Amino acid sequence: MQGKEIEKKIIKKFDELSFIFPREINPSDFRVKKLLKFLGRPSDKKILDLGCGKGRFCRTLKDAGFMNIIGAEPSKELIKTARRNNKDIKFIQASATDLPFCDNEFDYLFCIEVLGHIPDTEKAVKEMARVLKPGGKLFVIDKNVLSLDPLYFTPTFIWKNFLENSNKWFYPRNFLFKEKYFVPWKLNKILKRHFLFTKMEFIRYEFKDKNLSLFLKNIFKIHNMISVLFYNFFPFLNLFTTWEGVKE
């Protein structure tokens, strides 16, 4: 089956399960912190949130003072919610591999946990580079297939395969596509083909939940202390990785 047909079925799956995706994100979330650090001080620079879902990162940026944000999302159900809940932000229904924007249009583009759901990674990266201005900056967060599970310290690919085969994953066992977790250096190599400068950073996931009992909070506190020491020695085993690129 061709990539476009697979992509259509993936989008349909997102439409069907749109109810599971959150509309908001906590400002203290590690992804928000990394994104805000990447963007720097609020400005009127043109920013594209690629794969914006229900617009939660767009909303966070708008509230933080960023004025010129556009969200792009292929799922009609997700984009419908994004538009309904964020009247002051522009949203476009569009695929990452076929963006309806001019060349050299955006100053910044970010893509958070989206590339793993796109069959043709190279094509998506090429489109990202196309719509960015010369000197424009790319920011990606996605999952590292070489990582250890941040809770149990077991190889990520083992429990991912187990959940997929147990029909406990987003995509059912017999679905024609499996969510991608990336070998960080391989994705960085793809980015280098389209961007002048790239870099990547491994992110430690820290468990936080205000609704936990005091006992569990203390357990997670100890767990986080251990994980800090562990991942300081083995940063490449973190579940999440950030990639940055600068267009020539």
PDB file of C-alpha atoms in Angstrom:
ATOM      1  CA  MET A   1       0.000   0.000   0.000  1.00  0.00           C
ATOM      2  CA  GLN A   2       1.267   3.473  -0.915  1.00  0.00           C
ATOM      3  CA  GLY A   3       2.370   5.928   1.784  1.00  0.00           C
ATOM      4  CA  LYS A   4      -0.553   8.280   1.150  1.00  0.00           C
ATOM      5  CA  GLU A   5      -3.092   5.486   1.617  1.00  0.00           C
ATOM      6  CA  ILE A   6      -1.429   4.391   4.851  1.00  0.00           C
ATOM      7  CA  GLU A   7      -1.438   7.998   6.039  1.00  0.00           C
ATOM      8  CA  LYS A   8      -5.173   8.283   5.352  1.00  0.00           C
ATOM      9  CA  LYS A   9      -5.850   5.219   7.510  1.00  0.00           C
ATOM     10  CA  ILE A  10      -3.698   6.628  10.306  1.00  0.00           C
ATOM     11  CA  ILE A  11      -5.633   9.911  10.190  1.00  0.00           C
ATOM     12  CA  LYS A  12      -8.900   7.967  10.287  1.00  0.00           C
ATOM     13  CA  LYS A  13      -7.670   6.190  13.434  1.00  0.00           C
ATOM     14  CA  PHE A  14      -6.952   9.559  15.045  1.00  0.00           C
ATOM     15  CA  ASP A  15     -10.465  10.708  14.115  1.00  0.00           C
ATOM     16  CA  GLU A  16     -11.977   7.603  15.696  1.00  0.00           C
ATOM     17  CA  LEU A  17      -9.971   7.974  18.918  1.00  0.00           C
ATOM     18  CA  SER A  18      -9.916  11.754  19.123  1.00  0.00           C
ATOM     19  CA  PHE A  19     -11.695  11.628  22.496  1.00  0.00           C
ATOM     20  CA  ILE A  20      -8.581  10.209  24.216  1.00  0.00           C
ATOM     21  CA  PHE A  21      -6.390  13.212  23.416  1.00  0.00           C
ATOM     22  CA  PRO A  22      -6.140  16.008  26.005  1.00  0.00           C
ATOM     23  CA  ARG A  23      -7.155  19.591  25.261  1.00  0.00           C
ATOM     24  CA  GLU A  24      -4.761  21.146  27.771  1.00  0.00           C
ATOM     25  CA  ILE A  25      -1.217  20.656  28.982  1.00  0.00           C
ATOM     26  CA  ASN A  26       0.298  21.626  32.316  1.00  0.00           C
ATOM     27  CA  PRO A  27       2.690  24.595  31.941  1.00  0.00           C
ATOM     28  CA  SER A  28       5.182  22.691  34.105  1.00  0.00           C
ATOM     29  CA  ASP A  29       5.254  19.751  31.664  1.00  0.00           C
ATOM     30  CA  PHE A  30       8.821  19.007  30.531  1.00  0.00           C
ATOM     31  CA  ARG A  31       7.809  19.357  26.861  1.00  0.00           C
ATOM     32  CA  VAL A  32       6.430  22.854  27.459  1.00  0.00           C
ATOM     33  CA  LYS A  33       9.574  23.878  29.328  1.00  0.00           C
ATOM     34  CA  LYS A  34      11.824  22.622  26.532  1.00  0.00           C
ATOM     35  CA  LEU A  35       9.704  24.320  23.870  1.00  0.00           C
ATOM     36  CA  LEU A  36       9.669  27.682  25.669  1.00  0.00           C
ATOM     37  CA  LYS A  37      13.436  27.489  26.185  1.00  0.00           C
ATOM     38  CA  PHE A  38      13.861  26.811  22.463  1.00  0.00           C
ATOM     39  CA  LEU A  39      11.626  29.721  21.381  1.00  0.00           C
ATOM     40  CA  GLY A  40      13.042  32.232  23.844  1.00  0.00           C
ATOM     41  CA  ARG A  41      11.233  35.470  24.638  1.00  0.00           C
ATOM     42  CA  PRO A  42       7.715  35.996  23.235  1.00  0.00           C
ATOM     43  CA  SER A  43       7.649  37.771  19.887  1.00  0.00           C
ATOM     44  CA  ASP A  44       5.621  38.199  16.705  1.00  0.00           C
ATOM     45  CA  LYS A  45       7.769  35.643  14.847  1.00  0.00           C
ATOM     46  CA  LYS A  46       5.673  33.240  12.784  1.00  0.00           C
ATOM     47  CA  ILE A  47       5.437  29.808  14.429  1.00  0.00           C
ATOM     48  CA  LEU A  48       3.970  26.548  13.091  1.00  0.00           C
ATOM     49  CA  ASP A  49       2.808  23.787  15.434  1.00  0.00           C
ATOM     50  CA  LEU A  50       2.909  20.741  13.159  1.00  0.00           C
ATOM     51  CA  GLY A  51       0.521  18.020  14.311  1.00  0.00           C
ATOM     52  CA  CYS A  52      -1.128  20.361  16.790  1.00  0.00           C
ATOM     53  CA  GLY A  53      -3.879  17.960  17.927  1.00  0.00           C
ATOM     54  CA  LYS A  54      -6.447  19.884  19.949  1.00  0.00           C
ATOM     55  CA  GLY A  55      -4.204  22.952  20.111  1.00  0.00           C
ATOM     56  CA  ARG A  56      -2.824  22.585  23.623  1.00  0.00           C
ATOM     57  CA  PHE A  57       0.715  23.775  22.782  1.00  0.00           C
ATOM     58  CA  CYS A  58      -0.670  26.604  20.633  1.00  0.00           C
ATOM     59  CA  ARG A  59      -2.833  27.694  23.557  1.00  0.00           C
ATOM     60  CA  THR A  60       0.115  27.606  25.957  1.00  0.00           C
ATOM     61  CA  LEU A  61       2.262  29.702  23.641  1.00  0.00           C
ATOM     62  CA  LYS A  62      -0.517  32.222  23.019  1.00  0.00           C
ATOM     63  CA  ASP A  63      -1.057  32.621  26.748  1.00  0.00           C
ATOM     64  CA  ALA A  64       2.706  33.059  27.203  1.00  0.00           C
ATOM     65  CA  GLY A  65       2.686  36.041  24.823  1.00  0.00           C
ATOM     66  CA  PHE A  66       3.568  34.564  21.427  1.00  0.00           C
ATOM     67  CA  MET A  67       1.376  36.371  18.916  1.00  0.00           C
ATOM     68  CA  ASN A  68       1.737  34.650  15.542  1.00  0.00           C
ATOM     69  CA  ILE A  69       0.989  30.928  15.889  1.00  0.00           C
ATOM     70  CA  ILE A  70      -0.617  28.556  13.396  1.00  0.00           C
ATOM     71  CA  GLY A  71      -1.584  24.960  14.152  1.00  0.00           C
ATOM     72  CA  ALA A  72      -1.612  22.289  11.421  1.00  0.00           C
ATOM     73  CA  GLU A  73      -3.349  18.960  12.013  1.00  0.00           C
ATOM     74  CA  PRO A  74      -4.630  16.293   9.551  1.00  0.00           C
ATOM     75  CA  SER A  75      -7.370  14.882  11.809  1.00  0.00           C
ATOM     76  CA  LYS A  76     -10.688  16.658  11.189  1.00  0.00           C
ATOM     77  CA  GLU A  77     -11.960  15.706  14.653  1.00  0.00           C
ATOM     78  CA  LEU A  78      -8.909  17.040  16.469  1.00  0.00           C
ATOM     79  CA  ILE A  79      -8.813  20.254  14.434  1.00  0.00           C
ATOM     80  CA  LYS A  80     -12.516  20.756  15.074  1.00  0.00           C
ATOM     81  CA  THR A  81     -11.897  20.740  18.825  1.00  0.00           C
ATOM     82  CA  ALA A  82      -8.831  22.983  18.452  1.00  0.00           C
ATOM     83  CA  ARG A  83     -10.862  25.601  16.568  1.00  0.00           C
ATOM     84  CA  ARG A  84     -13.806  25.423  18.958  1.00  0.00           C
ATOM     85  CA  ASN A  85     -11.660  25.942  22.052  1.00  0.00           C
ATOM     86  CA  ASN A  86      -9.175  28.480  20.647  1.00  0.00           C
ATOM     87  CA  LYS A  87     -11.049  31.130  18.674  1.00  0.00           C
ATOM     88  CA  ASP A  88      -8.031  33.460  18.654  1.00  0.00           C
ATOM     89  CA  ILE A  89      -5.661  30.966  16.984  1.00  0.00           C
ATOM     90  CA  LYS A  90      -5.594  29.915  13.341  1.00  0.00           C
ATOM     91  CA  PHE A  91      -5.754  26.178  12.587  1.00  0.00           C
ATOM     92  CA  ILE A  92      -5.294  24.467   9.217  1.00  0.00           C
ATOM     93  CA  GLN A  93      -6.277  20.894   8.413  1.00  0.00           C
ATOM     94  CA  ALA A  94      -3.169  19.587   6.655  1.00  0.00           C
ATOM     95  CA  SER A  95      -0.784  16.642   6.404  1.00  0.00           C
ATOM     96  CA  ALA A  96       2.854  17.014   7.460  1.00  0.00           C
ATOM     97  CA  THR A  97       3.912  15.548   4.109  1.00  0.00           C
ATOM     98  CA  ASP A  98       1.904  18.044   2.035  1.00  0.00           C
ATOM     99  CA  LEU A  99       1.739  21.402   3.790  1.00  0.00           C
ATOM    100  CA  PRO A 100      -0.427  24.149   2.198  1.00  0.00           C
ATOM    101  CA  PHE A 101       2.102  26.880   2.963  1.00  0.00           C
ATOM    102  CA  CYS A 102       4.495  28.871   0.816  1.00  0.00           C
ATOM    103  CA  ASP A 103       8.236  28.256   0.771  1.00  0.00           C
ATOM    104  CA  ASN A 104      10.168  30.178   3.435  1.00  0.00           C
ATOM    105  CA  GLU A 105       7.053  31.175   5.413  1.00  0.00           C
ATOM    106  CA  PHE A 106       7.815  30.386   9.078  1.00  0.00           C
ATOM    107  CA  ASP A 107      10.474  31.518  11.548  1.00  0.00           C
ATOM    108  CA  TYR A 108       9.944  28.520  13.840  1.00  0.00           C
ATOM    109  CA  LEU A 109       8.377  25.085  13.450  1.00  0.00           C
ATOM    110  CA  PHE A 110       7.880  22.571  16.227  1.00  0.00           C
ATOM    111  CA  CYS A 111       6.682  18.989  16.050  1.00  0.00           C
ATOM    112  CA  ILE A 112       6.036  17.188  19.346  1.00  0.00           C
ATOM    113  CA  GLU A 113       5.439  13.411  19.325  1.00  0.00           C
ATOM    114  CA  VAL A 114       4.150  13.554  15.757  1.00  0.00           C
ATOM    115  CA  LEU A 115       6.882  12.168  13.481  1.00  0.00           C
ATOM    116  CA  GLY A 116       6.403   8.705  14.968  1.00  0.00           C
ATOM    117  CA  HIS A 117       2.947   8.590  13.366  1.00  0.00           C
ATOM    118  CA  ILE A 118       4.071   9.588   9.853  1.00  0.00           C
ATOM    119  CA  PRO A 119       4.998   6.749   7.456  1.00  0.00           C
ATOM    120  CA  ASP A 120       7.411   8.813   5.331  1.00  0.00           C
ATOM    121  CA  THR A 121       9.724  10.544   7.796  1.00  0.00           C
ATOM    122  CA  GLU A 122      12.028  11.933   5.121  1.00  0.00           C
ATOM    123  CA  LYS A 123       9.159  13.531   3.197  1.00  0.00           C
ATOM    124  CA  ALA A 124       7.832  15.194   6.347  1.00  0.00           C
ATOM    125  CA  VAL A 125      11.272  16.571   7.249  1.00  0.00           C
ATOM    126  CA  LYS A 126      11.699  17.884   3.697  1.00  0.00           C
ATOM    127  CA  GLU A 127       8.354  19.728   3.985  1.00  0.00           C
ATOM    128  CA  MET A 128       9.377  21.186   7.340  1.00  0.00           C
ATOM    129  CA  ALA A 129      12.559  22.564   5.793  1.00  0.00           C
ATOM    130  CA  ARG A 130      10.655  23.924   2.785  1.00  0.00           C
ATOM    131  CA  VAL A 131       8.222  26.071   4.801  1.00  0.00           C
ATOM    132  CA  LEU A 132      10.883  27.461   7.139  1.00  0.00           C
ATOM    133  CA  LYS A 133      12.630  30.701   6.243  1.00  0.00           C
ATOM    134  CA  PRO A 134      16.411  30.739   5.699  1.00  0.00           C
ATOM    135  CA  GLY A 135      17.785  30.692   9.230  1.00  0.00           C
ATOM    136  CA  GLY A 136      14.447  29.338  10.476  1.00  0.00           C
ATOM    137  CA  LYS A 137      14.553  26.882  13.353  1.00  0.00           C
ATOM    138  CA  LEU A 138      13.051  23.413  13.818  1.00  0.00           C
ATOM    139  CA  PHE A 139      12.276  21.735  17.151  1.00  0.00           C
ATOM    140  CA  VAL A 140      11.235  18.084  17.457  1.00  0.00           C
ATOM    141  CA  ILE A 141      10.419  15.933  20.486  1.00  0.00           C
ATOM    142  CA  ASP A 142       9.913  12.213  19.997  1.00  0.00           C
ATOM    143  CA  LYS A 143      10.656   8.826  21.514  1.00  0.00           C
ATOM    144  CA  ASN A 144      13.938   6.937  21.608  1.00  0.00           C
ATOM    145  CA  VAL A 145      13.727   3.233  20.693  1.00  0.00           C
ATOM    146  CA  LEU A 146      17.037   2.551  22.479  1.00  0.00           C
ATOM    147  CA  SER A 147      15.667   3.848  25.786  1.00  0.00           C
ATOM    148  CA  LEU A 148      14.667   2.207  29.022  1.00  0.00           C
ATOM    149  CA  ASP A 149      11.149   2.586  30.330  1.00  0.00           C
ATOM    150  CA  PRO A 150      11.331   5.539  32.775  1.00  0.00           C
ATOM    151  CA  LEU A 151       9.227   3.733  35.378  1.00  0.00           C
ATOM    152  CA  TYR A 152      10.510   0.146  35.304  1.00  0.00           C
ATOM    153  CA  PHE A 153      13.949   0.604  33.689  1.00  0.00           C
ATOM    154  CA  THR A 154      13.219  -2.149  31.166  1.00  0.00           C
ATOM    155  CA  PRO A 155      14.016  -1.869  27.423  1.00  0.00           C
ATOM    156  CA  THR A 156      11.356   0.296  25.791  1.00  0.00           C
ATOM    157  CA  PHE A 157      11.088  -1.767  22.599  1.00  0.00           C
ATOM    158  CA  ILE A 158      10.198  -4.898  24.630  1.00  0.00           C
ATOM    159  CA  TRP A 159       7.199  -3.433  26.436  1.00  0.00           C
ATOM    160  CA  LYS A 160       6.176  -1.516  23.295  1.00  0.00           C
ATOM    161  CA  ASN A 161       6.091  -4.774  21.301  1.00  0.00           C
ATOM    162  CA  PHE A 162       4.276  -6.516  24.137  1.00  0.00           C
ATOM    163  CA  LEU A 163       1.557  -3.855  24.330  1.00  0.00           C
ATOM    164  CA  GLU A 164       1.184  -3.751  20.542  1.00  0.00           C
ATOM    165  CA  ASN A 165       0.785  -7.526  20.357  1.00  0.00           C
ATOM    166  CA  SER A 166      -1.646  -7.448  23.288  1.00  0.00           C
ATOM    167  CA  ASN A 167      -3.874  -4.912  21.515  1.00  0.00           C
ATOM    168  CA  LYS A 168      -3.222  -2.370  24.268  1.00  0.00           C
ATOM    169  CA  TRP A 169      -1.635   0.247  22.010  1.00  0.00           C
ATOM    170  CA  PHE A 170      -3.093   3.124  20.015  1.00  0.00           C
ATOM    171  CA  TYR A 171      -2.887   1.060  16.839  1.00  0.00           C
ATOM    172  CA  PRO A 172      -4.453  -2.424  16.993  1.00  0.00           C
ATOM    173  CA  ARG A 173      -2.302  -5.502  16.493  1.00  0.00           C
ATOM    174  CA  ASN A 174      -3.374  -6.076  12.899  1.00  0.00           C
ATOM    175  CA  PHE A 175      -3.085  -2.426  11.848  1.00  0.00           C
ATOM    176  CA  LEU A 176      -0.927  -1.776   8.777  1.00  0.00           C
ATOM    177  CA  PHE A 177       1.292   0.735  10.616  1.00  0.00           C
ATOM    178  CA  LYS A 178       3.207   0.672  13.900  1.00  0.00           C
ATOM    179  CA  GLU A 179       4.114   3.833  15.767  1.00  0.00           C
ATOM    180  CA  LYS A 180       7.786   4.627  15.238  1.00  0.00           C
ATOM    181  CA  TYR A 181      10.267   5.082  18.033  1.00  0.00           C
ATOM    182  CA  PHE A 182      13.502   6.491  16.611  1.00  0.00           C
ATOM    183  CA  VAL A 183      17.160   5.636  16.838  1.00  0.00           C
ATOM    184  CA  PRO A 184      18.218   9.192  17.744  1.00  0.00           C
ATOM    185  CA  TRP A 185      21.300   9.328  15.549  1.00  0.00           C
ATOM    186  CA  LYS A 186      19.380   7.988  12.530  1.00  0.00           C
ATOM    187  CA  LEU A 187      16.726  10.693  12.759  1.00  0.00           C
ATOM    188  CA  ASN A 188      19.466  13.262  13.227  1.00  0.00           C
ATOM    189  CA  LYS A 189      21.079  11.977  10.014  1.00  0.00           C
ATOM    190  CA  ILE A 190      17.807  12.588   8.126  1.00  0.00           C
ATOM    191  CA  LEU A 191      17.616  16.113   9.547  1.00  0.00           C
ATOM    192  CA  LYS A 192      21.188  16.817   8.443  1.00  0.00           C
ATOM    193  CA  ARG A 193      20.186  16.201   4.837  1.00  0.00           C
ATOM    194  CA  HIS A 194      17.768  19.152   4.989  1.00  0.00           C
ATOM    195  CA  PHE A 195      19.190  21.486   7.640  1.00  0.00           C
ATOM    196  CA  LEU A 196      22.505  23.305   7.854  1.00  0.00           C
ATOM    197  CA  PHE A 197      22.930  22.687  11.575  1.00  0.00           C
ATOM    198  CA  THR A 198      21.363  20.064  13.861  1.00  0.00           C
ATOM    199  CA  LYS A 199      21.724  18.939  17.438  1.00  0.00           C
ATOM    200  CA  MET A 200      19.965  16.535  19.759  1.00  0.00           C
ATOM    201  CA  GLU A 201      19.477  16.225  23.500  1.00  0.00           C
ATOM    202  CA  PHE A 202      18.184  13.383  25.655  1.00  0.00           C
ATOM    203  CA  ILE A 203      15.431  14.341  28.119  1.00  0.00           C
ATOM    204  CA  ARG A 204      14.810  12.661  31.447  1.00  0.00           C
ATOM    205  CA  TYR A 205      11.138  12.032  32.142  1.00  0.00           C
ATOM    206  CA  GLU A 206      10.167  12.927  35.719  1.00  0.00           C
ATOM    207  CA  PHE A 207       6.977  11.532  37.218  1.00  0.00           C
ATOM    208  CA  LYS A 208       4.634  14.117  38.718  1.00  0.00           C
ATOM    209  CA  ASP A 209       1.021  13.666  39.729  1.00  0.00           C
ATOM    210  CA  LYS A 210      -0.719  15.864  42.261  1.00  0.00           C
ATOM    211  CA  ASN A 211      -3.485  13.282  42.729  1.00  0.00           C
ATOM    212  CA  LEU A 212      -1.192  10.570  44.120  1.00  0.00           C
ATOM    213  CA  SER A 213      -1.370   9.526  47.756  1.00  0.00           C
ATOM    214  CA  LEU A 214       1.404  10.714  50.064  1.00  0.00           C
ATOM    215  CA  PHE A 215       2.897   7.210  50.065  1.00  0.00           C
ATOM    216  CA  LEU A 216       3.087   7.063  46.258  1.00  0.00           C
ATOM    217  CA  LYS A 217       4.430  10.611  46.060  1.00  0.00           C
ATOM    218  CA  ASN A 218       7.298   9.557  48.327  1.00  0.00           C
ATOM    219  CA  ILE A 219       7.888   6.438  46.227  1.00  0.00           C
ATOM    220  CA  PHE A 220       8.108   8.525  43.061  1.00  0.00           C
ATOM    221  CA  LYS A 221      10.355  11.025  44.810  1.00  0.00           C
ATOM    222  CA  ILE A 222      12.823   8.242  45.587  1.00  0.00           C
ATOM    223  CA  HIS A 223      12.379   6.862  42.069  1.00  0.00           C
ATOM    224  CA  ASN A 224      13.203  10.264  40.560  1.00  0.00           C
ATOM    225  CA  MET A 225      16.312  10.601  42.716  1.00  0.00           C
ATOM    226  CA  ILE A 226      17.560   7.232  41.486  1.00  0.00           C
ATOM    227  CA  SER A 227      16.723   8.032  37.873  1.00  0.00           C
ATOM    228  CA  VAL A 228      18.660  11.321  38.033  1.00  0.00           C
ATOM    229  CA  LEU A 229      21.811   9.431  38.995  1.00  0.00           C
ATOM    230  CA  PHE A 230      21.196   6.667  36.450  1.00  0.00           C
ATOM    231  CA  TYR A 231      20.479   8.913  33.464  1.00  0.00           C
ATOM    232  CA  ASN A 232      23.360  11.233  34.279  1.00  0.00           C
ATOM    233  CA  PHE A 233      25.635   8.282  33.495  1.00  0.00           C
ATOM    234  CA  PHE A 234      23.548   6.912  30.614  1.00  0.00           C
ATOM    235  CA  PRO A 235      21.710   9.876  29.010  1.00  0.00           C
ATOM    236  CA  PHE A 236      21.132   8.004  25.723  1.00  0.00           C
ATOM    237  CA  LEU A 237      18.767   5.631  27.555  1.00  0.00           C
ATOM    238  CA  ASN A 238      16.181   8.382  28.188  1.00  0.00           C
ATOM    239  CA  LEU A 239      12.750   7.815  26.614  1.00  0.00           C
ATOM    240  CA  PHE A 240      12.496  11.250  25.010  1.00  0.00           C
ATOM    241  CA  THR A 241      14.888  13.065  22.720  1.00  0.00           C
ATOM    242  CA  THR A 242      14.833  16.588  21.305  1.00  0.00           C
ATOM    243  CA  TRP A 243      16.228  17.444  17.887  1.00  0.00           C
ATOM    244  CA  GLU A 244      16.878  20.959  16.653  1.00  0.00           C
ATOM    245  CA  GLY A 245      17.668  22.152  13.157  1.00  0.00           C
ATOM    246  CA  VAL A 246      18.545  25.461  11.532  1.00  0.00           C
ATOM    247  CA  LYS A 247      17.757  25.978   7.851  1.00  0.00           C
ATOM    248  CA  GLU A 248      20.514  27.256   5.609  1.00  0.00           C
TER     249      GLU A 248
END
